[in-house]
Coordinates of C-alpha atoms and ligand atoms in Angstrom, one line a residue:
M1 CA 20.5 4.7 -14.0
S2 CA 16.5 5.1 -14.9
L3 CA 16.4 6.5 -18.2
L4 CA 14.9 9.3 -17.6
T5 CA 17.0 10.4 -14.8
H6 CA 19.2 10.2 -17.7
L7 CA 18.1 12.4 -20.3
S8 CA 17.4 15.0 -17.0
D9 CA 20.8 15.3 -16.6
I10 CA 21.5 15.9 -20.2
V11 CA 18.5 18.7 -20.3
G12 CA 19.6 19.6 -16.7
Q13 CA 23.3 20.2 -18.1
A14 CA 21.9 22.4 -20.6
F15 CA 20.2 24.8 -18.5
S16 CA 23.2 25.3 -15.8
D17 CA 25.2 26.0 -18.8
L18 CA 23.0 28.8 -19.6
G19 CA 23.2 29.8 -15.5
L20 CA 19.6 28.4 -15.1
P21 CA 18.8 25.9 -12.7
T22 CA 19.9 22.3 -13.6
E23 CA 16.0 21.3 -11.9
L24 CA 14.4 23.0 -15.3
G25 CA 16.2 19.9 -17.4
A26 CA 13.3 17.4 -15.3
V27 CA 12.3 14.9 -18.5
V28 CA 8.9 13.6 -18.4
P29 CA 7.4 11.5 -20.8
S30 CA 5.5 13.3 -23.4
Q31 CA 2.1 14.6 -22.9
R32 CA 1.8 14.1 -26.9
R33 CA 2.8 11.4 -28.5
E34 CA 2.4 11.8 -31.9
L35 CA 4.9 14.6 -31.7
A36 CA 7.4 13.3 -29.4
Q37 CA 8.2 10.2 -26.7
F38 CA 9.7 12.8 -24.1
Q39 CA 9.2 17.0 -22.5
S40 CA 10.7 18.9 -20.6
N41 CA 9.2 22.3 -19.4
G42 CA 11.4 24.1 -18.1
A43 CA 11.9 27.0 -20.4
M44 CA 8.5 29.1 -19.1
A45 CA 10.1 28.1 -15.9
G46 CA 13.5 29.6 -16.8
A47 CA 11.6 32.5 -18.7
K48 CA 10.2 33.6 -15.6
L49 CA 13.5 33.8 -14.0
E50 CA 15.5 35.5 -16.9
A51 CA 12.4 37.6 -18.4
R52 CA 13.0 36.5 -21.6
P53 CA 10.5 34.6 -23.7
P54 CA 10.3 30.8 -23.4
R55 CA 10.8 29.9 -26.7
E56 CA 14.0 32.1 -26.9
I57 CA 15.9 29.9 -23.7
A58 CA 13.8 26.9 -25.7
Q59 CA 16.3 27.3 -28.6
D60 CA 19.1 27.9 -26.5
V61 CA 18.7 25.0 -24.5
I62 CA 17.9 23.1 -28.4
D63 CA 21.6 24.2 -29.7
R64 CA 23.5 22.6 -26.6
I65 CA 21.6 19.1 -26.9
A66 CA 20.7 18.4 -30.4
T67 CA 23.5 16.6 -31.3
H68 CA 23.8 14.2 -28.8
E69 CA 23.9 10.7 -30.4
E70 CA 20.5 9.5 -28.6
F71 CA 17.9 12.0 -30.0
K72 CA 16.1 11.2 -33.5
T73 CA 15.1 14.5 -33.0
V74 CA 15.3 17.7 -30.6
D75 CA 12.4 20.0 -30.7
I76 CA 9.9 22.9 -29.8
A77 CA 6.6 23.3 -28.9
G78 CA 3.7 25.8 -28.2
P79 CA 5.1 27.7 -25.9
G80 CA 8.1 26.5 -25.2
F81 CA 8.4 23.6 -25.1
I82 CA 11.3 20.8 -25.3
N83 CA 9.8 17.6 -27.5
L84 CA 12.5 14.7 -27.6
T85 CA 12.5 11.8 -29.2
L86 CA 15.0 9.2 -29.0
T87 CA 16.8 7.5 -32.0
D88 CA 15.6 3.2 -32.0
G89 CA 19.4 2.3 -31.1
A90 CA 19.8 3.7 -28.1
L91 CA 16.0 3.0 -26.8
A92 CA 17.4 -0.5 -27.7
S93 CA 20.4 -0.3 -25.3
W94 CA 18.4 1.1 -23.1
A95 CA 16.1 -1.9 -22.8
A96 CA 18.8 -4.0 -22.7
A97 CA 20.2 -2.2 -19.9
T98 CA 17.6 -1.9 -18.0
A99 CA 15.4 -5.4 -18.4
A100 CA 18.9 -6.7 -17.5
D101 CA 18.8 -4.7 -13.9
D102 CA 17.6 -6.8 -11.0
H103 CA 15.7 -2.9 -10.0
L104 CA 15.1 -3.1 -13.5
G105 CA 16.7 0.6 -13.4
F106 CA 15.3 2.1 -9.7
A107 CA 18.0 3.0 -7.3
V108 CA 17.4 1.3 -4.4
A109 CA 18.3 3.8 -1.4
A110 CA 21.9 4.6 -0.5
E111 CA 21.2 4.7 2.7
P112 CA 18.5 2.4 4.1
S113 CA 16.1 3.7 6.7
T114 CA 14.5 1.3 9.2
V115 CA 10.6 1.7 8.2
V116 CA 8.5 0.6 10.7
V117 CA 4.4 0.0 9.0
D118 CA 1.6 -0.1 11.4
Y119 CA -1.4 -1.8 9.5
A120 CA -4.3 -4.3 10.0
G121 CA -4.6 -3.6 13.7
P122 CA -7.6 -6.0 14.5
N123 CA -8.9 -6.0 17.4
V124 CA -9.1 -8.6 20.1
A125 CA -12.9 -8.6 21.2
K126 CA -14.0 -9.0 17.3
A127 CA -13.4 -10.7 14.2
M128 CA -11.8 -8.7 11.4
H129 CA -13.5 -6.9 9.8
V130 CA -13.6 -5.4 6.1
G131 CA -12.7 -1.7 8.1
H132 CA -9.1 -3.5 9.2
L133 CA -9.6 -4.5 5.2
R134 CA -8.3 -1.4 4.0
A135 CA -5.6 -1.2 6.1
T136 CA -4.3 -4.5 5.4
I137 CA -4.4 -3.8 1.8
I138 CA -2.8 -0.6 1.5
G139 CA 0.1 -1.1 4.3
D140 CA 1.1 -4.3 2.8
S141 CA 1.1 -2.5 -0.4
L142 CA 3.6 -0.4 1.4
A143 CA 5.7 -2.6 2.9
R144 CA 6.4 -4.5 -0.2
L145 CA 7.5 -1.0 -2.0
F146 CA 9.4 0.1 0.9
D147 CA 10.7 -3.5 0.9
F148 CA 12.1 -2.9 -2.7
A149 CA 13.4 0.4 -2.0
G150 CA 15.7 -1.4 -0.3
H151 CA 15.1 0.4 3.3
N152 CA 14.9 -2.2 7.0
V153 CA 11.4 -2.5 6.6
I154 CA 9.0 -3.9 10.4
R155 CA 5.8 -4.8 10.2
D156 CA 3.3 -4.8 12.6
P157 CA -0.4 -5.2 13.1
H158 CA -0.5 -3.8 17.1
F159 CA -3.3 -5.9 17.3
G160 CA -6.1 -3.7 19.7
D161 CA -6.2 -5.8 22.7
W162 CA -5.1 -3.6 25.6
G163 CA -7.8 -0.2 26.5
F164 CA -11.7 -0.3 27.7
Q165 CA -12.9 -2.8 24.7
M166 CA -11.3 -5.4 27.2
G167 CA -12.4 -4.8 30.3
L168 CA -15.8 -4.5 28.5
L169 CA -15.9 -8.0 27.6
I170 CA -14.5 -9.4 30.9
A171 CA -17.4 -7.5 32.8
A172 CA -19.6 -9.6 29.7
V173 CA -18.6 -12.3 30.3
E174 CA -19.1 -12.4 33.9
D175 CA -22.2 -11.9 33.3
D176 CA -22.9 -14.1 30.3
G177 CA -22.4 -17.2 32.0
V178 CA -19.5 -18.5 29.2
D179 CA -16.6 -20.6 30.2
P180 CA -13.7 -18.1 31.0
T181 CA -11.7 -21.1 30.0
S182 CA -12.5 -22.7 26.8
I183 CA -14.5 -19.3 26.0
T184 CA -14.3 -19.0 21.5
L185 CA -14.2 -16.0 19.1
D186 CA -17.9 -17.1 18.2
D187 CA -18.9 -16.8 22.1
L188 CA -16.7 -13.4 22.2
Q189 CA -18.6 -12.0 18.8
R190 CA -21.7 -13.3 20.2
I191 CA -20.9 -10.7 23.5
Y192 CA -19.3 -7.4 22.4
P193 CA -21.7 -6.0 20.6
P194 CA -24.9 -5.8 22.8
A195 CA -22.1 -5.4 26.0
S196 CA -20.8 -2.0 23.9
E197 CA -24.7 -1.1 23.4
R198 CA -25.1 -1.3 27.3
A199 CA -22.3 0.7 27.9
R200 CA -23.5 3.4 26.7
Q201 CA -26.5 3.3 28.9
D202 CA -26.0 1.7 31.9
D203 CA -22.8 3.4 33.7
A204 CA -23.4 1.2 36.4
F205 CA -22.0 -1.4 33.7
A206 CA -19.5 0.4 32.5
D207 CA -18.1 1.5 35.7
R208 CA -17.2 -2.1 36.0
A209 CA -16.1 -2.4 33.2
R210 CA -14.0 0.4 33.6
E211 CA -13.0 -1.5 36.6
A212 CA -12.0 -4.7 35.0
T213 CA -9.5 -2.6 32.5
V214 CA -7.6 -1.5 35.2
R215 CA -7.5 -5.1 37.7
L216 CA -6.2 -6.2 34.2
Q217 CA -4.1 -3.9 33.4
Q218 CA -2.4 -4.0 36.9
G219 CA -2.2 -7.7 36.4
D220 CA -5.3 -9.2 38.0
P221 CA -4.3 -13.2 37.4
G222 CA -7.8 -14.0 36.8
H223 CA -8.4 -11.5 34.6
R224 CA -5.9 -11.7 33.1
A225 CA -6.8 -15.1 32.4
I226 CA -8.9 -15.0 30.7
W227 CA -7.7 -12.1 28.6
K228 CA -4.9 -14.3 27.4
Q229 CA -8.0 -17.1 26.8
M230 CA -9.6 -14.4 25.2
K231 CA -6.6 -13.5 22.7
S232 CA -5.8 -17.0 21.7
A233 CA -9.1 -17.3 20.7
S234 CA -9.2 -14.7 18.4
E235 CA -5.4 -15.1 17.0
V236 CA -6.6 -18.6 15.0
S237 CA -9.1 -16.6 12.6
Q238 CA -6.5 -13.4 12.4
R239 CA -3.8 -16.3 11.1
A240 CA -6.4 -17.4 9.1
N241 CA -7.2 -14.6 7.5
F242 CA -4.0 -13.0 7.2
A243 CA -2.9 -16.7 5.8
A244 CA -5.8 -16.2 2.8
L245 CA -5.1 -12.3 2.3
G246 CA -1.0 -13.6 2.0
V247 CA -0.2 -11.4 4.7
N248 CA 2.8 -11.6 6.7
F249 CA 3.9 -9.8 9.5
D250 CA 7.4 -9.4 11.5
L251 CA 6.1 -8.7 14.6
W252 CA 3.1 -9.9 16.7
Y253 CA 2.9 -7.4 18.7
G254 CA -0.4 -5.5 19.9
E255 CA -0.9 -2.4 22.7
S256 CA -0.4 -4.7 25.8
D257 CA 3.2 -5.4 24.4
V258 CA 4.4 -1.6 25.7
H259 CA 3.0 -2.1 28.8
D260 CA 6.1 -2.2 30.7
R261 CA 6.9 1.4 29.1
I262 CA 3.7 3.1 30.3
A263 CA 4.9 3.6 33.8
P264 CA 8.3 4.9 33.3
M265 CA 7.1 7.1 30.4
I266 CA 4.4 8.8 32.0
E267 CA 6.7 9.7 35.1
A268 CA 9.4 11.2 33.2
M269 CA 6.1 12.8 31.5
R270 CA 5.0 14.2 34.9
E271 CA 8.3 14.8 35.8
S272 CA 8.6 17.1 32.7
G273 CA 5.5 18.9 33.2
V274 CA 4.7 18.0 29.8
A275 CA 1.9 15.9 31.8
E276 CA -0.8 17.6 33.9
E277 CA -3.7 16.6 36.1
S278 CA -6.3 17.5 34.9
D279 CA -10.4 16.0 36.8
G280 CA -8.4 13.4 38.2
A281 CA -6.7 12.2 35.0
L282 CA -3.3 12.7 33.7
V283 CA -3.5 14.4 30.5
V284 CA -0.5 16.3 28.2
R285 CA -2.0 18.8 26.3
V286 CA -1.7 19.4 22.6
A287 CA -3.5 22.0 21.1
E288 CA -1.6 24.8 19.0
E289 CA -2.2 28.6 18.2
D290 CA -2.9 28.4 14.6
D291 CA -5.2 24.6 15.0
N292 CA -8.3 25.4 12.9
R293 CA -9.9 23.1 15.4
E294 CA -10.3 21.5 18.3
F295 CA -8.0 19.1 20.0
P296 CA -8.6 18.3 23.4
P297 CA -5.8 17.1 25.9
L298 CA -4.7 13.3 25.3
I299 CA -5.7 11.2 28.0
L300 CA -3.0 9.3 29.3
Q301 CA -4.5 7.9 32.5
T302 CA -8.0 7.9 33.7
S303 CA -9.4 9.3 36.6
A304 CA -10.2 5.5 37.5
G305 CA -6.2 4.7 36.5
G306 CA -6.9 3.3 33.1
F307 CA -4.8 3.2 30.6
L308 CA -6.0 4.0 26.9
Y309 CA -5.6 3.5 23.2
S310 CA -3.9 6.6 23.4
T311 CA -1.6 6.1 25.6
T312 CA -0.4 2.2 24.0
D313 CA 0.0 4.5 21.2
L314 CA 2.5 7.2 23.2
A315 CA 4.1 4.1 24.7
T316 CA 4.7 1.7 21.4
I317 CA 6.1 5.4 19.6
D318 CA 9.1 4.9 22.8
M319 CA 9.3 1.0 22.2
R320 CA 9.4 2.1 18.5
N321 CA 12.4 3.9 18.9
Q322 CA 14.6 2.3 21.8
E323 CA 14.0 -1.0 20.5
L324 CA 13.8 -0.7 17.1
G325 CA 15.3 2.2 16.3
A326 CA 12.4 3.9 13.7
D327 CA 13.1 6.8 11.3
L328 CA 9.5 6.3 10.2
C329 CA 6.7 5.2 10.8
L330 CA 3.6 4.9 9.1
Y331 CA 0.1 4.6 11.3
V332 CA -2.3 3.4 7.9
V333 CA -5.4 3.1 9.8
D334 CA -8.7 5.3 8.7
R335 CA -8.5 8.5 8.2
R336 CA -11.4 8.7 10.3
Q337 CA -8.6 8.5 13.6
T338 CA -6.8 12.2 12.1
D339 CA -7.5 12.9 15.3
H340 CA -6.2 10.7 17.7
F341 CA -3.3 10.2 15.5
V342 CA -2.6 14.6 15.7
Q343 CA -2.6 14.1 19.2
V344 CA -0.6 10.7 19.3
F345 CA 2.8 12.5 17.0
R346 CA 2.2 16.1 19.2
A347 CA 3.0 14.2 22.6
A348 CA 5.5 12.1 21.3
Y349 CA 7.4 15.6 19.9
R350 CA 6.4 17.7 22.6
S351 CA 7.2 15.0 25.9
G352 CA 10.2 13.5 23.3
V353 CA 9.0 9.4 23.4
A354 CA 9.8 10.6 19.6
P355 CA 13.2 12.3 18.9
Q356 CA 12.5 15.0 16.3
S357 CA 14.5 12.9 14.1
M358 CA 11.6 10.2 13.9
V359 CA 9.3 10.8 11.8
L360 CA 5.7 9.8 12.6
E361 CA 2.8 9.7 10.2
H362 CA -0.5 9.0 9.3
I363 CA -1.7 7.3 5.7
G364 CA -5.3 7.6 7.0
F365 CA -7.7 6.0 3.5
G366 CA -11.4 5.8 3.0
T367 CA -14.1 3.4 3.4
M368 CA -15.4 0.5 2.0
N369 CA -18.4 0.9 0.6
G370 CA -21.6 -1.3 0.0
P371 CA -24.0 -1.1 -3.6
D372 CA -25.7 1.5 -1.7
G373 CA -23.0 3.9 -1.3
K374 CA -22.7 2.9 2.2
P375 CA -20.1 1.4 4.5
F376 CA -20.4 -2.5 3.6
K377 CA -22.9 -4.2 6.4
T378 CA -23.9 -7.2 6.0
R379 CA -28.2 -7.8 4.8
E380 CA -29.1 -7.4 8.5
G381 CA -26.9 -4.2 8.6
G382 CA -24.6 -5.6 10.7
V383 CA -20.7 -5.9 10.5
V384 CA -19.0 -8.3 7.5
R385 CA -16.7 -10.1 8.7
L386 CA -13.6 -10.5 6.6
A387 CA -13.9 -14.3 6.0
D388 CA -16.8 -13.8 4.8
V389 CA -15.7 -10.9 2.1
I390 CA -12.9 -13.6 1.1
K391 CA -15.1 -16.3 0.4
L392 CA -17.2 -14.0 -1.7
V393 CA -14.8 -12.7 -4.0
T394 CA -13.7 -16.5 -4.1
D395 CA -16.4 -17.2 -5.6
A396 CA -17.1 -14.6 -7.8
A397 CA -14.1 -15.6 -9.8
R398 CA -14.5 -19.2 -9.5
D399 CA -18.0 -17.9 -11.7
R400 CA -15.8 -15.7 -13.8
L401 CA -13.9 -18.8 -14.5
D402 CA -16.0 -20.5 -15.9
E403 CA -17.5 -18.5 -17.5
A404 CA -14.4 -17.3 -19.8
H405 CA -13.9 -21.6 -20.0
L406 CA -10.3 -20.8 -17.8
A407 CA -8.0 -23.7 -15.9
E408 CA -11.2 -26.4 -17.1
E409 CA -9.9 -29.3 -16.9
Y410 CA -7.4 -28.6 -14.4
P411 CA -7.4 -31.1 -10.9
D412 CA -9.7 -29.4 -7.7
E413 CA -7.4 -28.2 -5.9
E414 CA -5.5 -26.6 -8.5
R415 CA -8.5 -24.4 -9.3
D416 CA -9.6 -23.6 -6.1
R417 CA -6.0 -22.0 -5.5
I418 CA -6.1 -20.4 -9.0
A419 CA -9.6 -18.8 -8.0
A420 CA -8.8 -18.2 -4.5
L421 CA -5.4 -15.9 -6.0
V422 CA -8.3 -14.7 -8.4
G423 CA -10.5 -13.3 -5.7
V424 CA -7.8 -12.0 -3.5
A425 CA -6.5 -10.2 -6.7
A426 CA -10.1 -8.7 -7.2
L427 CA -10.9 -7.3 -3.9
K428 CA -7.0 -5.9 -3.4
F429 CA -6.4 -4.3 -6.7
G430 CA -10.7 -3.3 -6.3
D431 CA -8.8 -1.6 -3.4
L432 CA -5.5 -0.1 -4.7
I433 CA -6.7 1.3 -7.4
N434 CA -8.2 4.2 -5.8
N435 CA -6.8 6.8 -4.2
R436 CA -6.7 5.6 -0.7
A437 CA -8.4 9.0 0.4
S438 CA -11.5 8.5 -1.3
D439 CA -14.2 6.0 -0.5
Y440 CA -15.5 3.1 -3.0
I441 CA -18.5 0.6 -3.5
L442 CA -16.8 -3.3 -3.5
D443 CA -18.4 -4.5 -7.1
L444 CA -17.9 -8.2 -6.9
D445 CA -18.6 -8.3 -10.5
R446 CA -17.1 -6.1 -12.3
F447 CA -13.6 -6.7 -9.7
S448 CA -13.6 -10.1 -10.3
S449 CA -14.0 -9.5 -14.5
F450 CA -11.2 -10.5 -17.0
E451 CA -11.5 -7.1 -18.7
G452 CA -10.8 -3.8 -17.5
K453 CA -8.7 -2.1 -14.6
T454 CA -8.7 -5.1 -12.6
G455 CA -6.9 -7.6 -11.1
P456 CA -7.5 -10.9 -13.0
Y457 CA -7.5 -8.4 -16.2
L458 CA -3.7 -8.9 -15.1
Q459 CA -3.0 -11.9 -13.7
Y460 CA -4.3 -12.9 -17.3
A461 CA -1.5 -11.2 -18.8
A462 CA 1.0 -12.4 -17.0
V463 CA -0.1 -15.7 -16.9
R464 CA -0.6 -15.5 -20.2
I465 CA 3.5 -13.9 -21.2
K466 CA 4.4 -17.3 -18.8
S467 CA 2.2 -19.0 -21.0
I468 CA 4.6 -18.2 -24.5
L469 CA 8.0 -18.2 -22.6
R470 CA 7.1 -21.7 -21.7
K471 CA 5.6 -22.3 -25.8
A472 CA 9.1 -21.2 -27.1
T473 CA 11.1 -22.8 -24.9
V474 CA 9.4 -25.8 -25.9
L475 CA 9.7 -25.4 -29.3
G476 CA 13.9 -24.6 -28.6
L477 CA 13.4 -20.8 -28.6
A478 CA 15.3 -18.5 -26.2
P479 CA 15.0 -14.6 -25.5
G480 CA 18.0 -12.8 -27.5
D481 CA 19.6 -9.9 -27.5
I482 CA 17.3 -6.8 -27.3
I483 CA 17.2 -5.0 -31.6
D484 CA 16.1 -1.9 -32.8
P485 CA 12.1 -2.1 -32.3
G486 CA 10.7 -3.0 -35.2
A487 CA 6.8 -2.3 -34.9
D488 CA 5.5 0.5 -33.3
S489 CA 3.3 -1.3 -30.7
E490 CA 6.8 -2.6 -29.5
R491 CA 7.8 0.5 -29.5
E492 CA 5.1 2.0 -27.4
L493 CA 5.5 -0.6 -24.6
V494 CA 10.1 -0.3 -24.6
L495 CA 9.3 3.3 -24.0
E496 CA 6.4 1.9 -20.7
L497 CA 8.6 -0.3 -19.3
L498 CA 11.5 2.4 -19.2
N499 CA 9.1 4.3 -17.1
F500 CA 9.3 1.5 -14.5
P501 CA 11.8 3.2 -12.0
E502 CA 10.0 6.7 -12.0
V503 CA 6.8 5.4 -11.5
V504 CA 7.9 3.3 -8.2
E505 CA 9.5 6.4 -7.0
R506 CA 6.4 8.4 -6.5
A507 CA 4.2 5.9 -5.4
I508 CA 6.6 5.7 -2.6
A509 CA 7.5 9.3 -2.5
L510 CA 3.6 9.6 -2.5
R511 CA 2.5 6.3 -0.3
A512 CA 0.1 5.6 -2.6
P513 CA 0.1 2.4 -4.6
N514 CA -2.7 3.4 -7.0
H515 CA 0.0 4.3 -9.2
I516 CA 1.1 1.1 -9.4
A517 CA -2.3 -0.7 -9.9
E518 CA -2.8 2.0 -12.6
Y519 CA 0.1 1.4 -14.5
A520 CA 0.2 -2.6 -13.7
H521 CA -2.8 -1.8 -16.3
T522 CA -0.7 0.5 -18.7
V523 CA 2.0 -2.0 -18.4
A524 CA -0.6 -5.4 -19.5
A525 CA -2.6 -3.0 -22.3
R526 CA 0.7 -1.7 -24.2
Y527 CA 1.9 -5.6 -23.7
N528 CA -1.0 -7.5 -25.0
R529 CA -1.3 -5.1 -28.2
F530 CA 2.2 -5.6 -28.9
Y531 CA 1.0 -9.5 -28.5
D532 CA -1.7 -8.9 -31.4
E533 CA 0.7 -7.1 -34.0
C534 CA 4.1 -9.5 -33.6
H535 CA 3.4 -12.9 -33.8
I536 CA 6.3 -13.9 -32.2
L537 CA 6.6 -17.4 -31.7
S538 CA 5.7 -17.5 -36.5
E539 CA 8.5 -14.9 -36.7
E540 CA 10.8 -15.9 -39.2
D541 CA 13.6 -13.5 -38.3
A542 CA 15.6 -15.1 -35.7
G543 CA 17.4 -12.0 -34.4
R544 CA 13.7 -10.9 -34.1
Q545 CA 12.6 -13.8 -32.5
G546 CA 14.8 -14.0 -30.0
S547 CA 14.4 -9.5 -29.1
W548 CA 10.7 -10.1 -28.9
L549 CA 11.2 -13.0 -26.3
A550 CA 13.5 -10.6 -24.2
V551 CA 11.0 -8.0 -24.2
S552 CA 8.5 -10.2 -23.2
S553 CA 10.4 -11.8 -20.7
W554 CA 11.1 -7.8 -19.3
A555 CA 7.6 -7.0 -19.5
L556 CA 6.7 -9.4 -17.4
A557 CA 9.3 -9.3 -15.2
T558 CA 7.7 -6.0 -15.1
L559 CA 3.7 -6.9 -14.2
S560 CA 5.7 -9.6 -11.3
I561 CA 6.9 -6.7 -9.6
L562 CA 4.2 -4.5 -9.8
L563 CA 1.6 -7.4 -8.4
D564 CA 4.3 -8.3 -5.9
H565 CA 4.3 -4.4 -4.5
L566 CA -0.3 -4.9 -4.7
G567 CA 0.0 -8.0 -2.9
I568 CA -1.3 -10.2 -6.2
E569 CA -0.1 -13.6 -6.8
I570 CA -0.1 -14.8 -10.2
P571 CA -0.7 -17.9 -11.1
D572 CA 1.2 -20.4 -13.4
R573 CA -1.4 -21.4 -15.4
M574 CA -4.9 -20.0 -15.8
Ligands
LIG601 N1 -7.1 -1.3 16.8 C1 -7.5 -0.3 16.1 C2 -8.6 0.4 15.2 O1 -9.5 -1.1 14.9 C3 -6.4 -0.2 14.9 C4 -5.0 0.5 15.3 C5 -4.1 1.2 14.6 N2 -2.7 1.2 14.4 C6 -2.4 2.1 15.8 N3 -1.3 2.1 16.0 N4 -3.3 3.2 16.7 O2 -9.6 1.0 15.0

């Protein structure tokens, strides 16, 4: 159990004894640490229910809990806040119990759900670009968090490999004259942008692309062969990008993998009347009465007979329900696709493709911008490839390591690996520290700095704890029992570490890794203060020293889990 749950139980019981709702006893860390360690604000709400002054209710609660042995002080502040401070002995025993727990006090799900995280979503036609970077970073963090919480997580990249873009490429490849059996990703990247532009202006070409899409989807062997070659050409670079980011998937599925489900799904929707003809196309109406904007019908099949992005998304929901038994699907996709997901989810529930019990959620996010505040582009205004961004941050990390004289005399191979880990940490943390719905600016200098709220700062803090623990081992010292905190900075660190379960809970409930990023930074900063004030290795009192080492290894365990939730790896040394 977590300390805050325990305290909330005690105070909640007092509220309930007074005939008030137990939930009013919720205890949170104090907003004003100079007054107390914890507070409970329920007396104000209780006062409204009972038409009594809040301070009176607070006093009644206090009378019931004040003698509890874990409390050092219990008192009223302001309009009726209940302030609590624990004895050092109580803190030490909570510290010991929490540090010894595998999940550091976090209660894993009693009944695990099957959670599909749909993220990354690169398209075969194009190199992965920075737009897919945010999806990858945020989605991966959410997958890690749900995994930690004990759920059965299935990571699915949902590659874009089946819609109009494929027909467009096939038509363009025919015109380009490149040998389709040996087509490379570079070819695709050269061919796609002008083809996409041309389809907008040249109707005949757009028609050909549409026809090619239909023929591909209907199984034309020649088209399937070109498509396969294009898919494997881009797979090589996708795998390399994901490896560089330390991201792994459980499935390697794309839109095309649900193709066989489409015909029966559409047939059932036609029979039930959910799908209707409209101008030769087959659509599902999704508008609802109190919509505040227009939601056009979802197109299941075009008049030319092709299936679109929405069609494969619906069939994928069918697969996730039937085959994977998904309870919850998180779609980590740019928030500009909000309307698409509203359409798809409504159609899924209306048609019964998704049972009402299946939860479908779009986890939207903002854009990563360049220094000019506009979507990150190359100097020539082109789309920046993910591989180039990774190189940029790795180079920046190497410069910072040099400046800070870190990893200086290590073998080249290790230095390269450290620079890669630091670069990726800079990128991921720079993203995840933001509220996911906001846009942010990719600021290489700031992100890669070893100071401030950055990934490298956190890595360095963790590496330093590792190194202290290693030095202790060399000196024959080992972590001992955690005893009463001996210094302010130690007490603050312990209190902070005890917040872990609630922070993780919040991050999961809100699908918001920024809570983890923020908290990881606070923990590292608290540890650094503790380390400055408490000279662990030269401490003469062996009991105190052993306790400090135990607190240090608890802090390292906490930071390691938090950084893991952010997808950040900690080097052994720096
Ligand atoms: N391939 C899509 C794109 O690049 C993202 C896929 C998101 N996932 C989904 N199930 N639609 O925009």
